[in-house]
PDB file of C-alpha atoms in Angstrom:
ATOM      1  CA  MET A   1     -23.742 -80.894 123.792  1.00 83.00           C
ATOM      2  CA  GLN A   2     -22.037 -77.322 123.480  1.00 84.00           C
ATOM      3  CA  VAL A   3     -25.284 -76.064 121.293  1.00 85.00           C
ATOM      4  CA  VAL A   4     -27.654 -77.301 123.690  1.00 84.00           C
ATOM      5  CA  HIS A   5     -25.829 -76.171 126.746  1.00 82.00           C
ATOM      6  CA  GLU A   6     -25.366 -72.551 125.040  1.00 84.00           C
ATOM      7  CA  VAL A   7     -29.112 -72.311 124.341  1.00 82.00           C
ATOM      8  CA  GLU A   8     -30.198 -73.933 127.673  1.00 81.00           C
ATOM      9  CA  LEU A   9     -28.160 -71.115 129.142  1.00 79.00           C
ATOM     10  CA  GLY A  10     -29.805 -68.375 126.659  1.00 80.00           C
ATOM     11  CA  GLU A  11     -26.266 -67.302 125.638  1.00 82.00           C
ATOM     12  CA  LEU A  12     -28.070 -68.559 121.835  1.00 82.00           C
ATOM     13  CA  SER A  13     -31.554 -68.749 120.622  1.00 86.00           C
ATOM     14  CA  ILE A  14     -31.803 -71.734 118.229  1.00 86.00           C
ATOM     15  CA  LYS A  15     -31.636 -69.741 115.365  1.00 88.00           C
ATOM     16  CA  GLY A  16     -28.451 -68.272 116.654  1.00 89.00           C
ATOM     17  CA  ALA A  17     -27.130 -71.606 117.186  1.00 88.00           C
ATOM     18  CA  LEU A  18     -28.177 -72.607 113.512  1.00 90.00           C
ATOM     19  CA  ARG A  19     -26.021 -69.489 112.431  1.00 90.00           C
ATOM     20  CA  LYS A  20     -22.913 -69.918 114.655  1.00 90.00           C
ATOM     21  CA  TYR A  21     -22.420 -73.814 114.099  1.00 91.00           C
ATOM     22  CA  GLY A  22     -23.440 -74.182 110.989  1.00 91.00           C
ATOM     23  CA  ILE A  23     -26.618 -76.622 111.430  1.00 89.00           C
ATOM     24  CA  GLN A  24     -28.932 -76.909 108.780  1.00 89.00           C
ATOM     25  CA  SER A  25     -32.262 -77.738 110.355  1.00 87.00           C
ATOM     26  CA  HIS A  26     -34.191 -76.138 113.307  1.00 86.00           C
ATOM     27  CA  GLY A  27     -35.403 -79.550 114.016  1.00 88.00           C
ATOM     28  CA  THR A  28     -32.318 -80.899 114.418  1.00 89.00           C
ATOM     29  CA  VAL A  29     -31.438 -78.475 117.502  1.00 87.00           C
ATOM     30  CA  LEU A  30     -34.823 -79.152 119.123  1.00 85.00           C
ATOM     31  CA  ASN A  31     -34.364 -82.912 118.729  1.00 87.00           C
ATOM     32  CA  TRP A  32     -30.885 -82.418 120.681  1.00 86.00           C
ATOM     33  CA  ILE A  33     -32.228 -80.291 123.392  1.00 82.00           C
ATOM     34  CA  ARG A  34     -35.170 -82.694 123.831  1.00 82.00           C
ATOM     35  CA  ARG A  35     -32.506 -85.676 124.099  1.00 82.00           C
ATOM     36  CA  PHE A  36     -29.719 -84.008 125.916  1.00 82.00           C
ATOM     37  CA  GLY A  37     -31.212 -81.115 127.463  1.00 79.00           C
ATOM     38  CA  THR A  38     -32.304 -80.649 131.125  1.00 76.00           C
ATOM     39  CA  PHE A  39     -33.854 -77.015 130.880  1.00 60.00           C
ATOM     40  CA  GLY A  40     -37.277 -78.326 129.622  1.00 52.00           C
ATOM     41  CA  ARG A  41     -37.238 -80.963 132.917  1.00 54.00           C
ATOM     42  CA  GLU A  42     -36.266 -78.536 134.981  1.00 51.00           C
ATOM     43  CA  LEU A  43     -38.857 -75.866 133.767  1.00 49.00           C
ATOM     44  CA  GLN A  44     -41.706 -78.345 134.181  1.00 48.00           C
ATOM     45  CA  VAL A  45     -40.668 -79.183 137.929  1.00 46.00           C
ATOM     46  CA  LYS A  46     -40.290 -75.400 138.863  1.00 48.00           C
ATOM     47  CA  PHE A  47     -43.817 -74.867 137.096  1.00 47.00           C
ATOM     48  CA  THR A  48     -45.744 -77.969 138.850  1.00 51.00           C
ATOM     49  CA  MET A  49     -44.083 -76.789 142.265  1.00 57.00           C
ATOM     50  CA  GLU A  50     -44.831 -73.161 141.875  1.00 66.00           C
ATOM     51  CA  THR A  51     -48.564 -73.509 141.199  1.00 68.00           C
ATOM     52  CA  SER A  52     -50.341 -71.110 143.651  1.00 80.00           C
ATOM     53  CA  PRO A  53     -53.345 -71.997 145.822  1.00 84.00           C
ATOM     54  CA  GLU A  54     -55.743 -69.887 143.525  1.00 85.00           C
ATOM     55  CA  GLN A  55     -54.306 -71.871 140.296  1.00 85.00           C
ATOM     56  CA  LYS A  56     -54.941 -75.268 141.873  1.00 86.00           C
ATOM     57  CA  LEU A  57     -58.352 -74.193 142.631  1.00 89.00           C
ATOM     58  CA  PHE A  58     -59.094 -73.115 139.357  1.00 87.00           C
ATOM     59  CA  GLU A  59     -57.730 -76.352 137.890  1.00 87.00           C
ATOM     60  CA  LEU A  60     -60.070 -78.402 140.372  1.00 90.00           C
ATOM     61  CA  GLU A  61     -62.906 -76.275 139.463  1.00 91.00           C
ATOM     62  CA  ALA A  62     -62.519 -77.149 135.688  1.00 90.00           C
ATOM     63  CA  LYS A  63     -62.023 -80.591 136.479  1.00 90.00           C
ATOM     64  CA  VAL A  64     -65.450 -80.771 138.320  1.00 92.00           C
ATOM     65  CA  ARG A  65     -67.246 -78.861 135.690  1.00 92.00           C
ATOM     66  CA  LEU A  66     -65.595 -81.364 133.350  1.00 90.00           C
ATOM     67  CA  LEU A  67     -66.622 -84.328 135.262  1.00 91.00           C
ATOM     68  CA  GLU A  68     -70.115 -82.910 135.952  1.00 93.00           C
ATOM     69  CA  ARG A  69     -70.626 -83.091 131.855  1.00 91.00           C
ATOM     70  CA  GLN A  70     -68.927 -86.516 131.814  1.00 92.00           C
ATOM     71  CA  LYS A  71     -71.359 -87.704 134.304  1.00 93.00           C
ATOM     72  CA  GLU A  72     -74.348 -85.751 132.357  1.00 92.00           C
ATOM     73  CA  SER A  73     -73.447 -87.283 129.241  1.00 91.00           C
ATOM     74  CA  LEU A  74     -73.130 -91.035 130.832  1.00 93.00           C
ATOM     75  CA  GLU A  75     -76.528 -90.718 132.332  1.00 95.00           C
ATOM     76  CA  ARG A  76     -78.185 -89.888 129.226  1.00 94.00           C
ATOM     77  CA  GLN A  77     -76.675 -92.806 127.583  1.00 95.00           C
ATOM     78  CA  LEU A  78     -77.795 -94.934 130.395  1.00 96.00           C
ATOM     79  CA  LYS A  79     -81.108 -93.520 130.003  1.00 95.00           C
ATOM     80  CA  PHE A  80     -81.195 -94.036 126.245  1.00 95.00           C
ATOM     81  CA  GLN A  81     -80.184 -97.872 127.058  1.00 96.00           C
ATOM     82  CA  GLN A  82     -82.599 -98.997 129.624  1.00 96.00           C
ATOM     83  CA  ASP A  83     -85.388 -97.226 127.773  1.00 95.00           C
ATOM     84  CA  LYS A  84     -83.961 -99.192 124.390  1.00 96.00           C
ATOM     85  CA  ALA A  85     -83.816-102.613 126.687  1.00 95.00           C
ATOM     86  CA  ILE A  86     -87.527-101.864 127.752  1.00 95.00           C
ATOM     87  CA  MET A  87     -88.727-101.319 124.128  1.00 95.00           C
ATOM     88  CA  PHE A  88     -86.868-104.555 123.385  1.00 93.00           C
ATOM     89  CA  ASP A  89     -88.739-106.557 125.943  1.00 92.00           C
ATOM     90  CA  MET A  90     -91.832-105.448 124.790  1.00 92.00           C
ATOM     91  CA  MET A  91     -91.362-106.309 121.332  1.00 92.00           C
ATOM     92  CA  ILE A  92     -90.229-109.941 122.395  1.00 91.00           C
ATOM     93  CA  ASP A  93     -93.394-110.143 124.660  1.00 91.00           C
ATOM     94  CA  ILE A  94     -95.373-109.133 121.508  1.00 90.00           C
ATOM     95  CA  ALA A  95     -93.918-111.611 119.395  1.00 88.00           C
ATOM     96  CA  GLU A  96     -94.122-114.235 122.208  1.00 88.00           C
ATOM     97  CA  ASN A  97     -97.742-113.518 123.387  1.00 89.00           C
ATOM     98  CA  VAL A  98     -99.629-112.186 120.328  1.00 89.00           C
ATOM     99  CA  LEU A  99     -97.705-113.744 117.322  1.00 87.00           C
ATOM    100  CA  ASN A 100     -96.892-117.021 119.018  1.00 86.00           C
ATOM    101  CA  ILE A 101     -93.346-116.970 118.448  1.00 84.00           C
ATOM    102  CA  PRO A 102     -91.111-118.355 121.016  1.00 85.00           C
ATOM    103  CA  VAL A 103     -87.997-116.000 121.564  1.00 84.00           C
ATOM    104  CA  ARG A 104     -87.178-116.565 125.305  1.00 83.00           C
ATOM    105  CA  LYS A 105     -85.360-119.605 126.157  1.00 79.00           C
ATOM    106  CA  LYS A 106     -86.616-121.971 128.813  1.00 73.00           C
ATOM    107  CA  SER A 107     -84.845-121.001 132.022  1.00 70.00           C
ATOM    108  CA  VAL A 108     -83.703-124.092 133.247  1.00 68.00           C
ATOM    109  CA  PRO A 109     -83.781-127.441 131.041  1.00 60.00           C
ATOM    110  CA  GLU A 110     -84.566-130.742 131.998  1.00 63.00           C
ATOM    111  CA  ALA A 111     -81.819-133.403 132.413  1.00 60.00           C
ATOM    112  CA  SER A 112     -81.709-135.605 129.540  1.00 60.00           C
ATOM    113  CA  ASN A 113     -82.226-139.254 130.129  1.00 60.00           C
ATOM    114  CA  ALA A 114     -78.739-140.348 129.414  1.00 58.00           C
ATOM    115  CA  SER A 115     -77.496-137.882 131.969  1.00 57.00           C
ATOM    116  CA  LYS A 116     -79.993-139.324 134.454  1.00 58.00           C
ATOM    117  CA  ARG A 117     -78.423-142.863 133.674  1.00 58.00           C
ATOM    118  CA  LYS A 118     -74.901-141.575 134.307  1.00 59.00           C
ATOM    119  CA  GLY A 119     -75.834-140.074 137.523  1.00 56.00           C
ATOM    120  CA  VAL A 120     -75.273-136.745 136.598  1.00 54.00           C
ATOM    121  CA  LYS A 121     -76.793-134.162 138.711  1.00 55.00           C
ATOM    122  CA  PRO A 122     -78.324-130.981 136.786  1.00 52.00           C
TER     123      PRO A 122
END
């Protein structure tokens, strides 16, 4: 806790803490700071609170550009899928009309004799 406190206050750098306390690993100190420190959270809140209107505008414009690119991509994918569906319908029409291969199912099947006798309505 002392190491984290001194590093967060700026009294020591991480390298300085390694030397002063005889700590072997730089990662150890980073893990302690992440786990027990408050500096990162305070900075994060400070930065989110201090964004200027120009910065917010810039971020929103970037987001709009990203969304426009995503929309264009989705529109291209939709167009491709629609074209593909049209082609499949044409292939099925050719198979049924020219080659006499039944592909599509009948729209509404008629009730079987057994269901008629039992009084089941279709």
